[in-house]
Amino acid sequence: MSSVSPTVPRPGRTRAFLRLVMIEHSVFALPFAYVATLTAMEERDGRVDWTTLLLVTVCMVGLRTFAMAANRIIDREIDARNPRTAGRELVTGAMSVRHAWTGAWIAVVVFLGAAALLNPLCLALAPLAVVPMVVYPYAKRFTDFPQAFLGLAQTMGPVGAWLAVTGHWSWTAVILGLAVGIWIGGFDLLYACQDVEVDRRIGVRSVPARFGVPAAVHGARVCHTVTTALFVWFGLTSHAGVFFWLGVVIVAGAFCYEHTLVRPHDLSRLNRAFAQVNGFIGIALFVCALLDLLVRGMSLR
């Protein structure tokens, strides 16, 4: 009998790249870009512009894909020293750095192309949106508050979506953007708690590594309280109706549930809080906001 082990096929480059950038996590940011887009359309003429909505989607996915790829490339040596991340594609060799950069630059070109098709202001500001996506991976090397840079990067999604529709600045969009940025920064505080011992050993800086897990958990609670308040403020400034307020109540309940799952001395249910609850929050608020806009007379044609 042959003792030769069967060869395990390696995933294709496209599949490996999609796993590298965790494309499924677009669910965290896309719903809020859609809320901003549709609210701006309702204020403009009460009609959905499907072409603009598609281009906003392309912009969001393109920029997020670039950001995740750049993050993985820049952090590959750190990932290799952390048992939790040692199985990532750039560490194992399932994806080469050259191919990862190729995918990243394709994504950013797609983002810029979609921005150009939206309006001149979006194209002019698009390169500025790329900068925080590259700065964030380096932040953990020079500050104990890298989540602030992540939050700043995420704030731009709703703001850019509003600009895509109207072509001008809106403080209403900024309120929603801040809500999203603080929300994501808050749950990244929780996510960083699982690496606190490794981060301290290899010199990666973060709130839990510097101040401890309890401080990070309490900081996340503050972030999510502020997020809820900002959703309320957004609802008031956009003259939201009953379904949007129902969505805010659901989101507040989800935050409370999330923080029963993650406690300073019990991180065993962290993955459920990160993936399931946070994914639910974005989808729930979007569905409620969409129902609210439709009830208020927004036309899908």
Short mmCIF file of N, CA and C in Angstrom, two decimals, residues 23-188:
data_model
loop_
_atom_site.label_atom_id
_atom_site.label_comp_id
_atom_site.label_asym_id
_atom_site.label_seq_id
_atom_site.Cartn_x
_atom_site.Cartn_y
_atom_site.Cartn_z
N ILE A 23 -14.96 39.33 3.20
CA ILE A 23 -15.93 40.10 2.44
C ILE A 23 -17.31 40.10 3.09
N GLU A 24 -17.62 39.02 3.82
CA GLU A 24 -18.94 38.92 4.46
C GLU A 24 -19.14 39.97 5.55
N HIS A 25 -18.05 40.56 6.06
CA HIS A 25 -18.18 41.56 7.11
C HIS A 25 -18.59 42.92 6.57
N SER A 26 -18.81 43.01 5.26
CA SER A 26 -19.37 44.25 4.70
C SER A 26 -20.73 44.55 5.31
N VAL A 27 -21.37 43.51 5.88
CA VAL A 27 -22.70 43.69 6.49
C VAL A 27 -22.65 44.69 7.65
N PHE A 28 -21.48 44.93 8.23
CA PHE A 28 -21.40 45.86 9.34
C PHE A 28 -21.56 47.31 8.88
N ALA A 29 -20.99 47.68 7.75
CA ALA A 29 -20.97 49.07 7.31
C ALA A 29 -22.00 49.40 6.23
N LEU A 30 -22.29 48.46 5.34
CA LEU A 30 -23.20 48.75 4.22
C LEU A 30 -24.58 49.23 4.65
N PRO A 31 -25.23 48.62 5.65
CA PRO A 31 -26.59 49.08 5.99
C PRO A 31 -26.66 50.56 6.34
N PHE A 32 -25.63 51.09 7.00
CA PHE A 32 -25.67 52.49 7.40
C PHE A 32 -25.40 53.40 6.21
N ALA A 33 -24.59 52.95 5.27
CA ALA A 33 -24.44 53.72 4.03
C ALA A 33 -25.76 53.78 3.28
N TYR A 34 -26.51 52.67 3.32
CA TYR A 34 -27.82 52.65 2.66
C TYR A 34 -28.81 53.56 3.38
N VAL A 35 -28.76 53.59 4.71
CA VAL A 35 -29.64 54.49 5.45
C VAL A 35 -29.37 55.94 5.05
N ALA A 36 -28.09 56.31 4.99
CA ALA A 36 -27.73 57.68 4.59
C ALA A 36 -28.17 57.95 3.15
N THR A 37 -27.91 57.01 2.26
CA THR A 37 -28.26 57.19 0.84
C THR A 37 -29.76 57.39 0.68
N LEU A 38 -30.55 56.50 1.26
CA LEU A 38 -32.00 56.56 1.07
C LEU A 38 -32.61 57.76 1.78
N THR A 39 -32.09 58.13 2.94
CA THR A 39 -32.60 59.33 3.63
C THR A 39 -32.32 60.57 2.81
N ALA A 40 -31.13 60.66 2.22
CA ALA A 40 -30.81 61.80 1.36
C ALA A 40 -31.71 61.83 0.13
N MET A 41 -32.00 60.67 -0.45
CA MET A 41 -32.89 60.61 -1.61
C MET A 41 -34.31 61.03 -1.22
N GLU A 42 -34.75 60.62 -0.04
CA GLU A 42 -36.09 61.00 0.42
C GLU A 42 -36.19 62.51 0.60
N GLU A 43 -35.13 63.12 1.14
CA GLU A 43 -35.14 64.57 1.33
C GLU A 43 -35.03 65.31 0.00
N ARG A 44 -34.35 64.69 -0.98
CA ARG A 44 -34.15 65.35 -2.27
C ARG A 44 -35.42 65.37 -3.11
N ASP A 45 -35.94 64.19 -3.43
CA ASP A 45 -37.14 64.15 -4.28
C ASP A 45 -38.08 62.99 -3.96
N GLY A 46 -37.75 62.23 -2.92
CA GLY A 46 -38.63 61.15 -2.52
C GLY A 46 -38.58 59.92 -3.40
N ARG A 47 -37.55 59.80 -4.23
CA ARG A 47 -37.44 58.65 -5.13
C ARG A 47 -36.09 57.96 -4.98
N VAL A 48 -36.09 56.65 -5.17
CA VAL A 48 -34.84 55.89 -5.13
C VAL A 48 -34.17 55.96 -6.48
N ASP A 49 -32.93 56.40 -6.48
CA ASP A 49 -32.11 56.39 -7.70
C ASP A 49 -31.25 55.12 -7.62
N TRP A 50 -31.66 54.11 -8.39
CA TRP A 50 -31.02 52.80 -8.27
C TRP A 50 -29.57 52.82 -8.76
N THR A 51 -29.29 53.65 -9.75
CA THR A 51 -27.92 53.74 -10.25
C THR A 51 -26.99 54.28 -9.17
N THR A 52 -27.44 55.34 -8.50
CA THR A 52 -26.63 55.91 -7.41
C THR A 52 -26.47 54.91 -6.28
N LEU A 53 -27.53 54.19 -5.96
CA LEU A 53 -27.45 53.19 -4.89
C LEU A 53 -26.44 52.10 -5.24
N LEU A 54 -26.44 51.68 -6.51
CA LEU A 54 -25.47 50.68 -6.94
C LEU A 54 -24.05 51.21 -6.84
N LEU A 55 -23.83 52.46 -7.27
CA LEU A 55 -22.49 53.03 -7.22
C LEU A 55 -22.01 53.23 -5.78
N VAL A 56 -22.93 53.59 -4.89
CA VAL A 56 -22.57 53.68 -3.46
C VAL A 56 -22.13 52.32 -2.95
N THR A 57 -22.84 51.27 -3.35
CA THR A 57 -22.48 49.91 -2.94
C THR A 57 -21.08 49.55 -3.44
N VAL A 58 -20.80 49.86 -4.70
CA VAL A 58 -19.49 49.57 -5.27
C VAL A 58 -18.40 50.34 -4.52
N CYS A 59 -18.67 51.61 -4.23
CA CYS A 59 -17.70 52.42 -3.48
C CYS A 59 -17.41 51.82 -2.11
N MET A 60 -18.47 51.47 -1.40
CA MET A 60 -18.31 50.94 -0.05
C MET A 60 -17.54 49.63 -0.05
N VAL A 61 -17.93 48.70 -0.92
CA VAL A 61 -17.27 47.40 -0.96
C VAL A 61 -15.83 47.55 -1.45
N GLY A 62 -15.62 48.41 -2.44
CA GLY A 62 -14.28 48.62 -2.97
C GLY A 62 -13.33 49.19 -1.93
N LEU A 63 -13.79 50.23 -1.22
CA LEU A 63 -12.92 50.86 -0.23
C LEU A 63 -12.69 49.94 0.96
N ARG A 64 -13.73 49.24 1.40
CA ARG A 64 -13.56 48.32 2.52
C ARG A 64 -12.61 47.17 2.15
N THR A 65 -12.72 46.68 0.92
CA THR A 65 -11.84 45.60 0.47
C THR A 65 -10.39 46.06 0.47
N PHE A 66 -10.15 47.26 -0.05
CA PHE A 66 -8.79 47.81 -0.01
C PHE A 66 -8.29 47.94 1.42
N ALA A 67 -9.16 48.46 2.31
CA ALA A 67 -8.76 48.67 3.69
C ALA A 67 -8.38 47.36 4.37
N MET A 68 -9.20 46.33 4.17
CA MET A 68 -8.92 45.05 4.81
C MET A 68 -7.66 44.41 4.24
N ALA A 69 -7.48 44.50 2.93
CA ALA A 69 -6.28 43.93 2.32
C ALA A 69 -5.03 44.63 2.82
N ALA A 70 -5.07 45.97 2.86
CA ALA A 70 -3.92 46.73 3.36
C ALA A 70 -3.64 46.39 4.81
N ASN A 71 -4.71 46.25 5.60
CA ASN A 71 -4.55 45.88 7.01
C ASN A 71 -3.83 44.54 7.14
N ARG A 72 -4.29 43.54 6.39
CA ARG A 72 -3.68 42.21 6.48
C ARG A 72 -2.22 42.23 6.00
N ILE A 73 -1.94 42.99 4.95
CA ILE A 73 -0.57 43.05 4.43
C ILE A 73 0.36 43.71 5.44
N ILE A 74 -0.06 44.86 5.97
CA ILE A 74 0.77 45.61 6.90
C ILE A 74 0.97 44.83 8.21
N ASP A 75 -0.04 44.07 8.62
CA ASP A 75 0.02 43.36 9.90
C ASP A 75 0.48 41.92 9.80
N ARG A 76 0.96 41.49 8.64
CA ARG A 76 1.23 40.05 8.46
C ARG A 76 2.28 39.53 9.43
N GLU A 77 3.28 40.34 9.78
CA GLU A 77 4.30 39.87 10.72
C GLU A 77 3.73 39.78 12.14
N ILE A 78 2.88 40.73 12.51
CA ILE A 78 2.20 40.66 13.81
C ILE A 78 1.29 39.44 13.85
N ASP A 79 0.55 39.22 12.76
CA ASP A 79 -0.37 38.07 12.71
C ASP A 79 0.38 36.75 12.88
N ALA A 80 1.58 36.68 12.33
CA ALA A 80 2.35 35.44 12.42
C ALA A 80 2.77 35.13 13.85
N ARG A 81 2.84 36.14 14.70
CA ARG A 81 3.28 35.95 16.09
C ARG A 81 2.13 35.75 17.06
N ASN A 82 0.90 35.80 16.53
CA ASN A 82 -0.28 35.63 17.37
C ASN A 82 -0.96 34.31 17.01
N PRO A 83 -1.09 33.38 17.95
CA PRO A 83 -1.72 32.08 17.62
C PRO A 83 -3.12 32.21 17.02
N ARG A 84 -3.89 33.23 17.43
CA ARG A 84 -5.25 33.39 16.92
C ARG A 84 -5.25 33.75 15.43
N THR A 85 -4.24 34.48 14.98
CA THR A 85 -4.22 34.97 13.61
C THR A 85 -3.17 34.27 12.74
N ALA A 86 -2.48 33.28 13.29
CA ALA A 86 -1.40 32.62 12.55
C ALA A 86 -1.90 31.81 11.37
N GLY A 87 -3.20 31.57 11.29
CA GLY A 87 -3.76 30.83 10.16
C GLY A 87 -4.24 31.71 9.02
N ARG A 88 -4.01 33.01 9.11
CA ARG A 88 -4.46 33.91 8.04
C ARG A 88 -3.66 33.67 6.77
N GLU A 89 -4.26 34.02 5.65
CA GLU A 89 -3.76 33.61 4.34
C GLU A 89 -2.34 34.09 4.05
N LEU A 90 -1.99 35.31 4.46
CA LEU A 90 -0.65 35.83 4.18
C LEU A 90 0.40 35.19 5.08
N VAL A 91 -0.03 34.63 6.18
CA VAL A 91 0.91 33.94 7.08
C VAL A 91 1.16 32.52 6.60
N THR A 92 0.10 31.83 6.19
CA THR A 92 0.23 30.43 5.77
C THR A 92 0.77 30.28 4.35
N GLY A 93 0.70 31.36 3.56
CA GLY A 93 1.13 31.27 2.18
C GLY A 93 0.01 30.97 1.20
N ALA A 94 -1.23 30.89 1.70
CA ALA A 94 -2.36 30.67 0.80
C ALA A 94 -2.54 31.84 -0.16
N MET A 95 -2.04 33.00 0.23
CA MET A 95 -2.07 34.20 -0.62
C MET A 95 -0.73 34.89 -0.50
N SER A 96 -0.13 35.24 -1.62
CA SER A 96 1.15 35.94 -1.59
C SER A 96 0.91 37.43 -1.37
N VAL A 97 1.94 38.11 -0.87
CA VAL A 97 1.82 39.55 -0.67
C VAL A 97 1.59 40.25 -1.99
N ARG A 98 2.25 39.79 -3.04
CA ARG A 98 2.09 40.43 -4.35
C ARG A 98 0.65 40.34 -4.83
N HIS A 99 0.05 39.16 -4.69
CA HIS A 99 -1.33 39.01 -5.13
C HIS A 99 -2.30 39.78 -4.23
N ALA A 100 -1.97 39.87 -2.94
CA ALA A 100 -2.82 40.65 -2.04
C ALA A 100 -2.79 42.13 -2.42
N TRP A 101 -1.59 42.65 -2.75
CA TRP A 101 -1.50 44.04 -3.18
C TRP A 101 -2.22 44.25 -4.51
N THR A 102 -2.14 43.26 -5.39
CA THR A 102 -2.86 43.37 -6.66
C THR A 102 -4.36 43.51 -6.42
N GLY A 103 -4.90 42.66 -5.56
CA GLY A 103 -6.32 42.75 -5.24
C GLY A 103 -6.67 44.06 -4.57
N ALA A 104 -5.78 44.54 -3.69
CA ALA A 104 -6.04 45.80 -3.00
C ALA A 104 -6.09 46.97 -3.97
N TRP A 105 -5.14 47.01 -4.92
CA TRP A 105 -5.12 48.13 -5.86
C TRP A 105 -6.27 48.05 -6.86
N ILE A 106 -6.68 46.86 -7.22
CA ILE A 106 -7.87 46.73 -8.06
C ILE A 106 -9.09 47.28 -7.33
N ALA A 107 -9.19 46.96 -6.04
CA ALA A 107 -10.32 47.43 -5.25
C ALA A 107 -10.34 48.95 -5.15
N VAL A 108 -9.17 49.57 -4.95
CA VAL A 108 -9.14 51.03 -4.81
C VAL A 108 -9.41 51.71 -6.15
N VAL A 109 -8.99 51.10 -7.26
CA VAL A 109 -9.31 51.65 -8.58
C VAL A 109 -10.81 51.58 -8.84
N VAL A 110 -11.43 50.46 -8.45
CA VAL A 110 -12.88 50.32 -8.59
C VAL A 110 -13.58 51.39 -7.75
N PHE A 111 -13.11 51.60 -6.53
CA PHE A 111 -13.67 52.63 -5.66
C PHE A 111 -13.58 54.01 -6.31
N LEU A 112 -12.41 54.36 -6.81
CA LEU A 112 -12.23 55.68 -7.42
C LEU A 112 -13.07 55.82 -8.69
N GLY A 113 -13.18 54.74 -9.46
CA GLY A 113 -13.99 54.79 -10.66
C GLY A 113 -15.46 55.01 -10.35
N ALA A 114 -15.97 54.32 -9.34
CA ALA A 114 -17.37 54.51 -8.95
C ALA A 114 -17.59 55.92 -8.40
N ALA A 115 -16.63 56.43 -7.64
CA ALA A 115 -16.75 57.80 -7.12
C ALA A 115 -16.79 58.81 -8.26
N ALA A 116 -16.00 58.57 -9.30
CA ALA A 116 -16.00 59.47 -10.45
C ALA A 116 -17.34 59.49 -11.16
N LEU A 117 -18.03 58.35 -11.17
CA LEU A 117 -19.34 58.27 -11.82
C LEU A 117 -20.45 58.91 -11.00
N LEU A 118 -20.19 59.13 -9.72
CA LEU A 118 -21.22 59.73 -8.86
C LEU A 118 -21.31 61.24 -9.07
N ASN A 119 -20.25 61.95 -8.70
CA ASN A 119 -20.23 63.40 -8.94
C ASN A 119 -18.81 63.92 -8.71
N PRO A 120 -18.47 65.12 -9.18
CA PRO A 120 -17.10 65.63 -9.05
C PRO A 120 -16.62 65.74 -7.61
N LEU A 121 -17.53 66.10 -6.68
CA LEU A 121 -17.11 66.24 -5.29
C LEU A 121 -16.69 64.89 -4.71
N CYS A 122 -17.43 63.84 -5.02
CA CYS A 122 -17.05 62.51 -4.54
C CYS A 122 -15.68 62.10 -5.07
N LEU A 123 -15.43 62.38 -6.34
CA LEU A 123 -14.12 62.05 -6.91
C LEU A 123 -13.01 62.84 -6.24
N ALA A 124 -13.27 64.14 -5.98
CA ALA A 124 -12.24 64.99 -5.38
C ALA A 124 -11.91 64.53 -3.96
N LEU A 125 -12.92 64.06 -3.22
CA LEU A 125 -12.70 63.67 -1.83
C LEU A 125 -12.30 62.21 -1.68
N ALA A 126 -12.49 61.41 -2.71
CA ALA A 126 -12.24 59.98 -2.61
C ALA A 126 -10.81 59.65 -2.16
N PRO A 127 -9.77 60.30 -2.70
CA PRO A 127 -8.42 59.95 -2.23
C PRO A 127 -8.23 60.20 -0.73
N LEU A 128 -8.94 61.21 -0.18
CA LEU A 128 -8.83 61.47 1.25
C LEU A 128 -9.42 60.33 2.07
N ALA A 129 -10.42 59.65 1.51
CA ALA A 129 -11.04 58.53 2.22
C ALA A 129 -10.10 57.34 2.33
N VAL A 130 -9.13 57.26 1.42
CA VAL A 130 -8.19 56.13 1.43
C VAL A 130 -7.17 56.26 2.56
N VAL A 131 -6.85 57.50 2.93
CA VAL A 131 -5.75 57.73 3.89
C VAL A 131 -5.97 57.04 5.24
N PRO A 132 -7.14 57.22 5.91
CA PRO A 132 -7.31 56.55 7.21
C PRO A 132 -7.27 55.03 7.12
N MET A 133 -7.61 54.49 5.95
CA MET A 133 -7.59 53.05 5.79
C MET A 133 -6.16 52.49 5.86
N VAL A 134 -5.19 53.31 5.47
CA VAL A 134 -3.79 52.88 5.54
C VAL A 134 -3.17 53.25 6.89
N VAL A 135 -3.62 54.38 7.46
CA VAL A 135 -3.06 54.81 8.74
C VAL A 135 -3.48 53.86 9.86
N TYR A 136 -4.73 53.38 9.82
CA TYR A 136 -5.25 52.56 10.93
C TYR A 136 -4.36 51.36 11.27
N PRO A 137 -3.90 50.55 10.30
CA PRO A 137 -3.07 49.40 10.68
C PRO A 137 -1.79 49.79 11.41
N TYR A 138 -1.27 50.99 11.10
CA TYR A 138 -0.05 51.43 11.76
C TYR A 138 -0.32 52.02 13.15
N ALA A 139 -1.59 52.38 13.42
CA ALA A 139 -1.91 53.08 14.67
C ALA A 139 -1.54 52.28 15.89
N LYS A 140 -1.71 50.95 15.81
CA LYS A 140 -1.39 50.11 16.98
C LYS A 140 0.10 50.09 17.28
N ARG A 141 0.90 50.71 16.42
CA ARG A 141 2.33 50.78 16.65
C ARG A 141 2.75 52.08 17.36
N PHE A 142 1.86 53.11 17.37
CA PHE A 142 2.28 54.38 17.96
C PHE A 142 1.26 54.98 18.93
N THR A 143 0.09 54.34 19.12
CA THR A 143 -0.88 54.88 20.07
C THR A 143 -1.62 53.75 20.77
N ASP A 144 -2.07 54.04 21.99
CA ASP A 144 -2.88 53.06 22.72
C ASP A 144 -4.34 53.11 22.30
N PHE A 145 -4.67 53.97 21.36
CA PHE A 145 -6.07 54.15 20.95
C PHE A 145 -6.26 53.95 19.45
N PRO A 146 -5.84 52.79 18.91
CA PRO A 146 -6.01 52.57 17.47
C PRO A 146 -7.48 52.52 17.06
N GLN A 147 -8.38 52.19 18.00
CA GLN A 147 -9.81 52.13 17.66
C GLN A 147 -10.35 53.50 17.25
N ALA A 148 -9.72 54.57 17.72
CA ALA A 148 -10.15 55.91 17.30
C ALA A 148 -9.93 56.10 15.80
N PHE A 149 -8.83 55.56 15.27
CA PHE A 149 -8.56 55.67 13.85
C PHE A 149 -9.52 54.80 13.04
N LEU A 150 -9.85 53.62 13.59
CA LEU A 150 -10.84 52.77 12.94
C LEU A 150 -12.19 53.46 12.90
N GLY A 151 -12.58 54.08 14.00
CA GLY A 151 -13.84 54.80 14.04
C GLY A 151 -13.89 55.93 13.04
N LEU A 152 -12.77 56.68 12.92
CA LEU A 152 -12.71 57.76 11.94
C LEU A 152 -12.91 57.23 10.53
N ALA A 153 -12.26 56.12 10.23
CA ALA A 153 -12.39 55.54 8.89
C ALA A 153 -13.84 55.13 8.61
N GLN A 154 -14.51 54.56 9.60
CA GLN A 154 -15.88 54.10 9.40
C GLN A 154 -16.88 55.26 9.35
N THR A 155 -16.54 56.38 9.95
CA THR A 155 -17.42 57.55 9.94
C THR A 155 -17.67 58.04 8.52
N MET A 156 -16.71 57.84 7.65
CA MET A 156 -16.80 58.41 6.31
C MET A 156 -17.84 57.74 5.42
N GLY A 157 -18.26 56.50 5.76
CA GLY A 157 -19.21 55.79 4.91
C GLY A 157 -20.52 56.52 4.73
N PRO A 158 -21.27 56.79 5.80
CA PRO A 158 -22.53 57.53 5.65
C PRO A 158 -22.35 58.94 5.09
N VAL A 159 -21.25 59.61 5.47
CA VAL A 159 -21.01 60.96 4.96
C VAL A 159 -20.80 60.91 3.45
N GLY A 160 -19.98 59.96 3.00
CA GLY A 160 -19.75 59.82 1.56
C GLY A 160 -21.00 59.43 0.81
N ALA A 161 -21.82 58.57 1.41
CA ALA A 161 -23.07 58.16 0.76
C ALA A 161 -24.00 59.35 0.57
N TRP A 162 -24.07 60.21 1.57
CA TRP A 162 -24.92 61.41 1.45
C TRP A 162 -24.38 62.34 0.37
N LEU A 163 -23.07 62.53 0.34
CA LEU A 163 -22.45 63.35 -0.71
C LEU A 163 -22.73 62.79 -2.10
N ALA A 164 -22.79 61.46 -2.19
CA ALA A 164 -23.04 60.82 -3.48
C ALA A 164 -24.40 61.20 -4.03
N VAL A 165 -25.37 61.39 -3.15
CA VAL A 165 -26.74 61.71 -3.58
C VAL A 165 -26.91 63.21 -3.83
N THR A 166 -26.41 64.01 -2.89
CA THR A 166 -26.73 65.44 -2.93
C THR A 166 -25.61 66.30 -3.50
N GLY A 167 -24.36 65.85 -3.38
CA GLY A 167 -23.24 66.65 -3.85
C GLY A 167 -22.87 67.77 -2.91
N HIS A 168 -23.45 67.77 -1.69
CA HIS A 168 -23.06 68.82 -0.73
C HIS A 168 -23.04 68.26 0.68
N TRP A 169 -22.38 69.00 1.57
CA TRP A 169 -22.16 68.58 2.94
C TRP A 169 -23.45 68.55 3.73
N SER A 170 -23.53 67.62 4.70
CA SER A 170 -24.71 67.53 5.56
C SER A 170 -24.28 67.14 6.96
N TRP A 171 -24.67 67.94 7.96
CA TRP A 171 -24.37 67.58 9.34
C TRP A 171 -25.22 66.41 9.80
N THR A 172 -26.38 66.22 9.18
CA THR A 172 -27.19 65.04 9.49
C THR A 172 -26.42 63.76 9.18
N ALA A 173 -25.74 63.77 8.03
CA ALA A 173 -24.92 62.61 7.66
C ALA A 173 -23.74 62.44 8.61
N VAL A 174 -23.17 63.55 9.09
CA VAL A 174 -22.05 63.47 10.03
C VAL A 174 -22.50 62.81 11.33
N ILE A 175 -23.71 63.14 11.78
CA ILE A 175 -24.23 62.52 13.01
C ILE A 175 -24.32 61.01 12.84
N LEU A 176 -24.89 60.57 11.70
CA LEU A 176 -24.98 59.13 11.46
C LEU A 176 -23.59 58.51 11.32
N GLY A 177 -22.68 59.21 10.64
CA GLY A 177 -21.33 58.70 10.50
C GLY A 177 -20.63 58.54 11.84
N LEU A 178 -20.80 59.52 12.72
CA LEU A 178 -20.20 59.41 14.05
C LEU A 178 -20.79 58.23 14.82
N ALA A 179 -22.10 58.02 14.68
CA ALA A 179 -22.74 56.89 15.35
C ALA A 179 -22.10 55.58 14.89
N VAL A 180 -21.91 55.45 13.59
CA VAL A 180 -21.32 54.22 13.04
C VAL A 180 -19.87 54.07 13.49
N GLY A 181 -19.10 55.16 13.42
CA GLY A 181 -17.70 55.10 13.80
C GLY A 181 -17.51 54.74 15.27
N ILE A 182 -18.30 55.35 16.15
CA ILE A 182 -18.17 55.07 17.58
C ILE A 182 -18.66 53.67 17.89
N TRP A 183 -19.72 53.23 17.20
CA TRP A 183 -20.22 51.85 17.37
C TRP A 183 -19.13 50.83 17.02
N ILE A 184 -18.52 50.98 15.83
CA ILE A 184 -17.51 50.02 15.40
C ILE A 184 -16.25 50.13 16.26
N GLY A 185 -15.87 51.35 16.63
CA GLY A 185 -14.74 51.50 17.54
C GLY A 185 -15.00 50.82 18.87
N GLY A 186 -16.26 50.86 19.33
CA GLY A 186 -16.63 50.22 20.58
C GLY A 186 -16.53 48.72 20.52
N PHE A 187 -17.05 48.12 19.44
CA PHE A 187 -16.95 46.66 19.43
C PHE A 187 -15.56 46.19 19.07
N ASP A 188 -14.74 47.07 18.46
CA ASP A 188 -13.34 46.68 18.26
C ASP A 188 -12.57 46.71 19.58
#
